[in-house]
Short mmCIF file of C-alpha atoms in Angstrom, two decimals:
data_model
loop_
_atom_site.label_atom_id
_atom_site.label_comp_id
_atom_site.label_asym_id
_atom_site.label_seq_id
_atom_site.Cartn_x
_atom_site.Cartn_y
_atom_site.Cartn_z
CA MET A 10 228.49 125.07 95.75
CA LYS A 11 225.64 122.66 96.11
CA LEU A 12 222.08 124.55 97.37
CA ASP A 13 220.76 122.11 100.54
CA VAL A 14 217.23 123.23 100.67
CA ASP A 15 216.67 121.98 103.80
CA VAL A 16 218.73 124.32 105.60
CA LEU A 17 215.67 126.31 104.47
CA ARG A 18 213.33 124.80 106.71
CA TYR A 19 214.94 125.60 109.74
CA LEU A 20 215.53 129.08 109.20
CA SER A 21 213.27 131.72 110.84
CA ARG A 22 212.12 136.01 109.62
CA GLU A 23 214.94 136.57 111.96
CA ASP A 24 217.40 135.42 109.29
CA PHE A 25 215.69 136.73 106.27
CA ARG A 26 215.73 139.72 107.55
CA VAL A 27 219.47 139.43 108.37
CA LEU A 28 220.02 138.23 104.61
CA THR A 29 218.53 141.47 103.24
CA ALA A 30 220.23 143.45 105.12
CA VAL A 31 222.96 142.63 103.93
CA GLU A 32 221.86 142.70 100.87
CA MET A 33 221.43 146.12 101.15
CA GLY A 34 224.46 146.70 102.59
CA MET A 35 225.95 145.68 99.43
CA ARG A 36 224.67 147.99 96.81
CA ASN A 37 227.74 150.62 98.48
CA HIS A 38 229.93 147.47 100.11
CA GLU A 39 231.94 145.47 99.41
CA ILE A 40 232.49 143.64 102.08
CA VAL A 41 229.29 145.13 105.12
CA PRO A 42 230.22 146.51 108.27
CA SER A 43 228.53 144.15 111.18
CA VAL A 44 227.21 147.28 112.84
CA LEU A 45 225.45 148.58 109.76
CA ILE A 46 223.92 145.13 110.25
CA ASP A 47 222.72 145.30 113.27
CA ARG A 48 221.19 149.51 112.09
CA ILE A 49 219.46 148.10 109.16
CA ALA A 50 218.39 144.59 110.64
CA SER A 51 217.29 146.26 114.18
CA LEU A 52 216.29 143.34 115.99
CA LYS A 53 215.53 143.63 119.68
CA HIS A 54 218.02 143.20 122.77
CA GLY A 55 221.29 143.04 120.37
CA GLY A 56 219.54 140.11 118.63
CA THR A 57 221.39 140.20 114.77
CA TYR A 58 224.85 139.02 116.26
CA LYS A 59 223.46 135.99 117.52
CA VAL A 60 221.74 135.78 112.93
CA LEU A 61 225.23 136.22 112.12
CA LYS A 62 226.28 133.39 113.63
CA ASN A 63 224.03 130.76 113.12
CA LEU A 64 224.33 132.14 109.05
CA LEU A 65 227.93 131.87 109.30
CA LYS A 66 226.91 128.07 110.48
CA HIS A 67 225.06 127.17 107.42
CA LYS A 68 227.36 128.73 104.75
CA LEU A 69 225.24 131.66 103.65
CA LEU A 70 227.48 134.48 104.48
CA HIS A 71 230.85 135.46 104.37
CA HIS A 72 233.05 137.30 107.23
CA ASP A 73 235.73 139.33 106.46
CA ALA A 74 238.19 141.13 109.49
CA SER A 75 241.11 141.92 106.80
CA LYS A 76 240.49 145.54 107.01
CA TYR A 77 237.26 145.71 109.16
CA ASP A 78 234.52 143.25 110.76
CA GLY A 79 231.77 142.93 107.94
CA PHE A 80 230.57 140.11 105.82
CA ARG A 81 228.79 139.39 102.16
CA LEU A 82 226.63 137.30 100.79
CA THR A 83 227.78 133.49 99.61
CA TYR A 84 225.99 132.31 96.28
CA LEU A 85 224.34 130.16 98.55
CA GLY A 86 222.25 133.29 100.32
CA TYR A 87 221.28 134.65 97.38
CA ASP A 88 219.84 131.94 96.79
CA PHE A 89 217.73 131.17 99.63
CA LEU A 90 216.74 134.78 99.55
CA ALA A 91 215.56 134.41 95.62
CA ILE A 92 213.85 131.17 96.56
CA LYS A 93 212.20 131.93 99.40
CA THR A 94 210.62 135.00 97.51
CA MET A 95 209.51 132.92 94.50
CA VAL A 96 207.47 131.11 96.85
CA ASN A 97 206.16 133.91 99.42
CA ARG A 98 204.07 134.72 95.90
CA GLY A 99 203.72 130.96 94.78
CA VAL A 100 205.28 130.79 92.25
CA PHE A 101 206.38 127.06 93.28
CA THR A 102 206.81 124.95 96.23
CA ALA A 103 209.38 122.34 96.06
CA VAL A 104 212.93 122.66 94.34
CA GLY A 105 213.69 119.24 93.92
CA ARG A 106 217.00 117.74 91.49
CA GLN A 107 219.24 119.77 89.99
CA ILE A 108 219.21 118.89 85.75
CA GLY A 109 221.46 120.77 84.12
CA VAL A 110 224.80 122.18 84.48
CA GLY A 111 226.73 124.85 83.06
CA LYS A 112 229.28 128.14 83.31
CA GLU A 113 227.23 130.24 84.05
CA SER A 114 224.84 128.85 86.08
CA ASP A 115 222.62 125.97 87.66
CA ILE A 116 219.27 124.10 86.61
CA PHE A 117 216.50 123.20 89.32
CA GLU A 118 213.39 121.23 89.18
CA VAL A 119 211.17 123.30 90.81
CA SER A 120 207.04 121.93 91.56
CA ARG A 121 203.81 124.01 91.36
CA GLU A 122 200.92 123.03 94.39
CA ASP A 123 199.07 121.49 90.92
CA GLY A 124 202.57 118.54 90.38
CA THR A 125 203.08 120.47 87.32
CA ILE A 126 207.51 120.56 87.38
CA MET A 127 208.89 123.76 85.74
CA ALA A 128 212.96 124.57 84.91
CA MET A 129 214.51 126.61 88.14
CA LYS A 130 217.72 128.94 87.04
CA LEU A 131 220.25 130.28 88.88
CA HIS A 132 222.61 132.26 86.93
CA ARG A 133 226.07 132.21 88.64
CA LEU A 134 228.75 133.98 87.06
CA GLY A 135 232.28 134.55 88.46
CA ARG A 136 233.54 131.04 88.38
CA THR A 137 236.97 129.87 87.53
CA SER A 138 235.73 128.16 85.09
CA PHE A 139 234.34 131.90 83.84
CA ARG A 140 235.53 135.13 84.84
CA ALA A 141 235.80 136.70 81.96
CA VAL A 142 232.28 138.09 81.92
CA LYS A 143 232.88 142.09 82.03
CA SER A 144 235.16 141.39 78.75
CA LYS A 145 233.04 139.09 76.53
CA ARG A 146 229.01 140.53 77.85
CA ASP A 147 227.72 143.93 77.55
CA TYR A 148 226.06 143.45 81.17
CA LEU A 149 227.71 146.22 82.78
CA ARG A 150 227.78 148.78 80.09
CA HIS A 151 229.35 152.03 81.48
CA ARG A 152 229.81 151.38 84.88
CA ASN A 153 232.85 149.95 86.34
CA ASN A 154 232.72 148.15 89.31
CA TYR A 155 231.02 145.45 89.73
CA ASN A 156 229.96 143.05 92.04
CA TRP A 157 229.10 139.25 90.99
CA LEU A 158 225.93 139.17 92.27
CA TYR A 159 224.58 142.03 90.59
CA LEU A 160 226.25 140.85 87.42
CA SER A 161 223.76 136.93 87.93
CA ARG A 162 221.18 140.04 88.42
CA LEU A 163 221.35 141.08 85.57
CA ALA A 164 222.02 138.37 83.17
CA ALA A 165 218.84 136.74 84.58
CA LEU A 166 216.64 140.04 84.03
CA LYS A 167 217.67 139.91 80.33
CA GLU A 168 217.10 136.51 79.94
CA TYR A 169 213.53 136.69 80.78
CA ALA A 170 212.80 139.96 79.02
CA PHE A 171 214.51 138.45 75.89
CA MET A 172 212.38 134.80 76.94
CA LYS A 173 209.18 136.92 76.76
CA ALA A 174 209.81 139.25 73.08
CA LEU A 175 211.01 136.36 71.48
CA GLU A 176 207.49 133.71 72.70
CA GLU A 177 205.06 136.99 71.96
CA HIS A 178 206.72 137.12 68.74
CA GLY A 179 206.13 133.17 67.77
CA PHE A 180 209.78 132.05 68.74
CA PRO A 181 210.42 128.40 69.92
CA VAL A 182 211.81 128.70 73.47
CA PRO A 183 210.63 128.77 77.21
CA ASN A 184 207.41 129.59 78.57
CA ALA A 185 208.99 132.19 80.90
CA VAL A 186 207.23 132.20 83.94
CA ASP A 187 208.65 134.26 87.02
CA CYS A 188 211.78 136.21 87.78
CA ASN A 189 213.35 137.23 91.02
CA ARG A 190 217.35 138.17 92.12
CA HIS A 191 218.88 135.62 89.72
CA CYS A 192 217.00 133.44 89.20
CA VAL A 193 214.21 132.84 86.46
CA VAL A 194 211.72 130.11 86.30
CA MET A 195 210.45 128.33 83.39
CA SER A 196 207.99 126.03 81.28
CA LEU A 197 210.45 122.46 81.60
CA VAL A 198 210.81 121.66 77.42
CA GLN A 199 210.90 117.38 77.59
CA GLY A 200 213.62 116.74 75.00
CA TYR A 201 217.02 116.54 75.13
CA PRO A 202 220.04 118.92 74.26
CA LEU A 203 220.69 118.17 70.58
CA VAL A 204 224.32 117.30 71.84
CA GLN A 205 223.28 114.33 73.33
CA VAL A 206 220.95 112.96 70.07
CA LYS A 207 223.17 109.99 67.65
CA GLU A 208 220.70 109.87 65.07
CA LEU A 209 217.73 111.90 63.50
CA GLN A 210 215.22 110.52 61.21
CA ASN A 211 215.28 113.62 59.28
CA PRO A 212 218.83 115.72 59.73
CA GLU A 213 218.12 118.00 56.49
CA VAL A 214 214.85 118.86 57.95
CA VAL A 215 216.23 119.48 61.98
CA PHE A 216 219.02 121.16 59.68
CA GLU A 217 217.12 123.24 57.56
CA THR A 218 214.71 124.79 60.79
CA ILE A 219 217.93 125.42 62.83
CA LEU A 220 219.46 127.71 59.94
CA GLY A 221 215.95 129.33 59.80
CA LEU A 222 215.71 129.71 63.29
CA ILE A 223 219.53 131.75 63.38
CA VAL A 224 218.00 133.97 59.71
CA ARG A 225 215.18 134.55 61.86
CA LEU A 226 216.33 136.34 64.17
CA ALA A 227 218.35 138.52 61.78
CA GLU A 228 215.06 139.13 60.13
CA HIS A 229 214.09 140.88 63.85
CA GLY A 230 217.45 142.84 64.90
CA LEU A 231 218.90 139.83 67.35
CA ILE A 232 221.73 137.01 66.79
CA HIS A 233 221.87 134.59 69.40
CA CYS A 234 226.00 135.25 69.43
CA ASP A 235 226.02 131.53 70.98
CA PHE A 236 223.46 128.97 68.73
CA ASN A 237 225.92 125.99 69.05
CA GLU A 238 224.56 122.11 69.73
CA PHE A 239 224.19 122.35 73.55
CA ASN A 240 221.89 125.60 73.47
CA ILE A 241 219.29 123.74 71.30
CA MET A 242 217.19 120.88 72.92
CA ILE A 243 214.82 118.69 70.45
CA ASP A 244 212.32 115.75 71.68
CA ASP A 245 211.07 113.00 70.22
CA ASP A 246 209.42 114.80 67.35
CA GLU A 247 212.63 116.11 66.33
CA LYS A 248 210.78 119.40 67.23
CA VAL A 249 213.96 122.40 68.34
CA THR A 250 213.48 124.53 70.77
CA MET A 251 215.94 127.45 72.38
CA ILE A 252 217.86 127.98 75.14
CA ASP A 253 220.32 130.37 76.66
CA PHE A 254 219.62 134.36 75.78
CA PRO A 255 221.71 136.60 78.10
CA GLN A 256 224.77 137.02 74.93
CA MET A 257 221.87 137.91 72.43
CA VAL A 258 223.15 141.57 70.57
CA SER A 259 221.55 143.14 68.23
CA VAL A 260 222.32 143.20 64.17
CA SER A 261 224.10 146.42 64.34
CA HIS A 262 226.39 145.68 66.74
CA ARG A 263 229.93 146.35 65.07
CA ASN A 264 230.56 142.84 65.09
CA ALA A 265 226.80 141.73 64.03
CA GLU A 266 228.57 139.76 60.49
CA MET A 267 230.82 137.93 62.76
CA TYR A 268 228.90 136.48 65.38
CA PHE A 269 225.73 135.11 62.48
CA ASP A 270 229.05 133.19 60.66
CA ARG A 271 229.92 132.23 63.33
CA ASP A 272 226.51 130.27 65.06
CA VAL A 273 226.12 129.29 60.95
CA GLU A 274 229.57 127.54 60.84
CA CYS A 275 228.75 125.56 65.01
CA ILE A 276 225.21 123.84 63.18
CA TYR A 277 227.11 123.26 59.80
CA LYS A 278 230.96 121.66 61.82
CA PHE A 279 228.38 119.80 63.89
CA PHE A 280 226.11 118.48 61.41
CA GLY A 281 228.59 117.89 58.81
CA LYS A 282 230.40 115.70 62.02
CA ARG A 283 227.90 114.08 63.12
CA PHE A 284 225.21 112.60 61.28
CA LYS A 285 227.88 112.96 58.16
CA MET A 286 225.56 115.44 56.10
CA THR A 287 227.74 116.68 53.57
CA PHE A 288 227.65 121.01 51.61
CA GLU A 289 228.81 122.36 48.45
CA GLU A 290 231.47 124.36 49.18
CA HIS A 291 230.60 128.03 49.10
CA ASP A 292 232.95 130.63 46.96
CA ASP A 293 233.99 133.36 47.79
CA ASN A 294 234.84 134.28 44.07
CA VAL A 295 231.86 133.86 43.27
CA ASP A 296 228.73 136.52 43.47
CA VAL A 297 225.71 135.93 45.00
CA SER A 298 223.54 137.72 42.36
CA GLU A 299 224.65 135.09 39.90
CA VAL A 300 224.50 132.28 42.07
CA ASP A 301 220.06 131.35 42.51
CA THR A 302 218.92 130.78 45.76
CA ASP A 303 218.16 128.18 47.17
CA GLU A 304 216.62 126.92 50.80
CA SER A 305 220.83 124.20 50.41
CA SER A 306 222.42 127.74 49.91
CA ARG A 307 224.69 128.83 52.79
CA PRO A 308 223.19 132.08 54.48
CA SER A 309 224.71 134.95 54.46
CA PHE A 310 224.43 138.42 57.31
CA SER A 311 223.96 140.45 53.76
CA SER A 312 221.49 138.41 52.61
CA VAL A 313 219.66 138.41 55.51
CA ASN A 314 216.55 141.52 55.25
CA LYS A 315 216.30 142.70 58.61
CA THR A 316 212.85 144.79 58.13
CA ALA A 317 210.56 142.11 60.04
CA GLY A 318 210.47 143.89 63.08
CA PHE A 319 213.00 145.62 65.59
CA LEU A 320 213.56 143.19 68.71
CA ASP A 321 216.88 145.14 69.16
CA LYS A 322 214.73 147.87 70.19
CA GLU A 323 212.52 147.22 72.07
CA LEU A 324 214.82 145.64 74.10
CA ALA A 325 217.83 147.11 74.19
CA ALA A 326 220.20 144.68 72.62
CA SER A 327 224.17 146.17 72.47
CA GLY A 328 224.93 148.34 70.01
CA PHE A 329 221.66 149.74 68.67
CA THR A 330 222.62 153.37 68.82
CA ARG A 331 221.54 156.75 69.09
CA LYS A 332 221.92 157.51 66.02
CA GLU A 333 220.69 154.02 64.11
CA GLN A 334 217.52 154.36 66.11
CA ASP A 335 216.36 157.88 64.31
CA GLU A 336 217.71 156.40 61.10
CA ILE A 337 214.72 153.34 61.26
CA GLU A 338 212.79 155.34 63.10
CA ARG A 339 213.06 158.09 59.49
CA PHE A 340 213.15 154.77 57.34
CA ILE A 341 209.56 153.81 58.92
CA GLU A 342 207.67 157.37 58.01
CA GLY A 343 208.98 157.29 54.28
CA ASP A 344 212.21 160.16 54.47
CA ILE A 345 214.44 157.95 53.46
CA GLU A 346 212.95 156.69 50.27
CA ASP A 347 211.13 159.71 49.54
CA ASP A 348 215.86 160.95 49.70
CA ALA A 349 216.68 158.52 47.51
CA GLY A 350 213.61 158.50 45.30
CA GLY A 351 214.21 162.66 44.63
CA GLU A 352 218.52 162.05 43.88
CA GLY A 353 217.81 160.34 40.90
CA GLU A 354 215.58 162.86 38.77
CA GLY A 355 216.44 166.47 38.05
CA THR A 356 220.18 166.84 39.50
CA GLU A 357 220.15 170.41 36.95
CA ASP A 358 217.43 171.65 38.75
CA ASN A 359 218.02 171.22 41.88
CA GLY A 360 221.42 173.46 41.43
CA HIS A 361 219.89 176.06 40.23
CA GLU A 362 218.60 176.38 42.81
CA SER A 363 221.03 176.14 44.96
CA GLU A 364 222.26 179.28 43.25
CA LEU A 365 218.81 180.70 43.69
CA ASN A 366 218.92 179.98 47.34
CA GLN A 367 222.57 181.40 47.32
CA THR A 368 221.74 185.25 46.08
CA THR A 369 218.91 185.64 47.77
CA ILE A 370 220.86 184.11 51.49
CA LYS A 371 223.64 186.76 51.12
CA ASP A 372 220.89 189.70 50.01
CA LEU A 373 219.05 188.53 53.73
CA ASP A 374 222.98 189.50 55.30
CA SER A 375 222.97 192.38 53.26
CA LEU A 376 219.72 194.13 54.66
CA LYS A 377 220.57 192.31 57.91
CA LEU A 378 223.56 195.18 58.54
CA GLU A 379 222.39 197.97 56.69
CA GLN A 380 219.15 197.21 59.74
CA GLU A 381 221.97 196.26 62.57
CA LYS A 382 223.76 199.48 61.52
CA THR A 383 220.66 201.86 61.70
CA THR A 384 219.54 200.79 65.28
CA SER A 385 223.44 200.61 66.72
CA SER A 386 223.73 204.94 65.72
CA HIS A 387 219.92 205.41 67.11
CA ASN A 388 221.14 203.69 69.81
CA GLU A 389 223.85 205.54 70.78
CA GLU A 390 221.76 208.41 70.30
CA ASP A 391 219.52 207.44 73.12
CA ARG A 392 222.79 206.59 75.54
CA ILE A 393 223.87 210.13 74.74
CA GLU A 394 220.56 211.90 75.70
CA GLU A 395 220.33 209.74 78.91
CA SER A 396 223.41 209.85 80.46
CA GLN A 397 222.98 214.06 80.25
CA GLN A 398 219.60 213.54 81.54
CA THR A 399 220.93 212.28 84.81
CA SER A 400 223.63 213.94 84.56
CA ASN A 401 221.51 216.48 86.21
CA VAL A 402 219.41 214.59 87.88
CA SER A 403 222.57 213.57 89.73
CA GLN A 404 223.94 217.19 90.36
CA SER A 405 220.09 217.72 92.34
CA ARG A 406 220.30 215.37 94.67
CA GLU A 407 223.92 215.84 95.90
CA SER A 408 222.59 220.33 96.83
CA GLU A 409 219.53 218.83 98.13
CA ASN A 410 221.53 215.87 100.06
CA GLU A 411 224.53 218.42 101.61
CA GLU A 412 221.74 220.73 102.72
CA GLU A 413 219.86 218.02 105.13
CA SER A 414 223.00 216.82 106.52
CA GLU A 415 223.81 220.19 107.52
CA ASP A 416 220.43 220.49 108.96
CA VAL A 417 221.10 216.93 110.04
CA ASN A 418 224.60 218.43 112.27
CA ASP A 419 223.10 221.08 113.86
CA ALA A 420 220.39 219.46 115.77
CA GLN A 421 223.45 216.44 116.61
CA LEU A 422 225.16 219.88 118.19
CA VAL A 423 222.54 220.23 120.40
CA LYS A 424 221.73 216.86 121.47
CA SER A 425 225.14 216.07 122.91
CA LEU A 426 225.32 219.51 124.15
CA THR A 427 221.88 219.28 126.69
CA LYS A 428 223.19 215.73 127.52
CA GLN A 429 226.55 217.00 128.39
CA ARG A 430 224.56 219.14 130.58
CA ARG A 431 222.41 217.00 132.37
CA ARG A 432 225.01 214.70 133.05
CA ALA A 433 227.36 216.95 135.29
CA ILE A 434 224.03 217.44 137.36
CA ALA A 435 224.19 214.26 137.74
CA ALA A 436 227.01 213.97 138.86
CA ALA A 437 227.29 216.87 141.29
CA SER A 438 224.60 215.38 143.19
CA ARG A 439 225.42 212.33 143.55
CA GLY A 440 229.11 213.31 145.96
CA ARG A 441 227.44 215.20 147.50
CA LYS A 442 225.01 212.10 149.19
CA ASN A 443 227.84 209.84 149.13
CA TYR A 444 230.19 211.43 151.62
CA ALA A 445 227.25 211.83 154.02
CA SER A 446 226.48 208.50 153.78
CA ARG A 447 230.49 207.91 154.23
CA ASN A 448 230.33 210.28 157.25
CA SER A 449 227.64 208.03 159.04
CA TYR A 450 229.11 204.78 158.67
CA LYS A 451 232.20 206.63 160.18
CA ASP A 452 230.48 207.17 163.06
CA LYS A 453 228.37 204.38 163.80
CA GLY A 454 231.55 202.25 164.09
CA GLY A 455 233.78 205.33 165.96
CA LYS A 456 235.52 206.54 168.88
CA SER A 457 232.27 208.30 170.09
CA SER A 458 230.79 204.69 170.43
CA HIS A 459 233.82 203.15 172.16
CA ASN A 460 234.24 205.87 175.61
CA SER A 461 230.87 204.69 176.16
CA LYS A 462 231.52 202.05 176.25
CA ILE A 463 234.25 202.93 178.34
CA GLN A 464 232.22 204.62 180.92
CA LYS A 465 229.54 202.26 181.60
CA GLN A 466 232.35 199.46 183.23
CA LEU A 467 233.44 202.53 185.17
CA ASN A 468 230.51 203.21 187.02
CA SER A 469 229.78 200.24 187.49
CA TRP A 470 232.99 198.68 189.02
#
């Protein structure tokens, strides 16, 4: 997808707020529900749905209603979020032309306020040309679920970390400026890819420097794994610069020797075809100790002295395990050297010492068994005495509880009898009052009152 930076001018604050809401929802959703986007963005008066239509028009989001109504970020929307963050940080102010396209990244020119031009690399894993990332890269490590945007972010972080560390150790790499999401900003290398170079003034010198870089990386504990003419930059003065570092592995990787030999073989093939250089064939039957090690000899993984540094440990390169980390720490402390020196001296003394140690261990074991037996017998006697004491105490407590229970029962009987008497007296008194009241009520509306009314009427007539 083409990066059209002009759209950034017309995006408002609400647009970026909704984009970040979709990004936050994609942490645990493949397709973020529209209700969740509205809840995270929390725009007033239901403005989220209006913004979503605008972002869909510019292809910053993708709408999916197969299972439920939801959205997900596209690479263009992820690019805009990264570029907006870099501009807010003041890393660069303008984005220029595209200067490179790879199987897993795009490279653009960017400029600062003072006019200095830098390179911006946008990782785009998941293209149709390179979809076997999960099996060929170690970005996921122990994770099972993955997203292409998340994989691109991991690749950018790894490349930025390796670039920083290699620059600090004096390797010819671009200057790493900043990193955000899947975007890495670095200094622009004033040169050309080696694959575009047709002639060199000193091809032998360039060839030796490139092989020296491979060996030097291995001495620091790293292997490039993609060291070919496409990832080597050379300027007019024939100065070499390395690029592209996300796939680097440790020398402790199980396939480290294969990767090392492959990098060396790529350089030999390219210089042999392009610059017609001839090399002496390496005979596998001849021992390395019998051959003089000259500068023209082919470097091998076993002949590399891997003690110059431990960048694989510092950067957690793939293939570096905890066991190997412990061994390296022991080597640094000097334990391995002491063990190696002590193995060749005094083997007989070590045998006598081992026999003495075994006899002393047996004696100590017998003493421990006797002590355990005596302690167990004492503990059994103490338990019997304690059980007898507890039985006596329990019997005395039971007799006391029985006496107390009898007294309590007598008191309860007296209380219940008194309550019954009071209830009977109260019921008798209530019955008398009720009868009286009923008779009086009947007299009020009875026959006597009716007869008196009839007599009054007769008298009036």
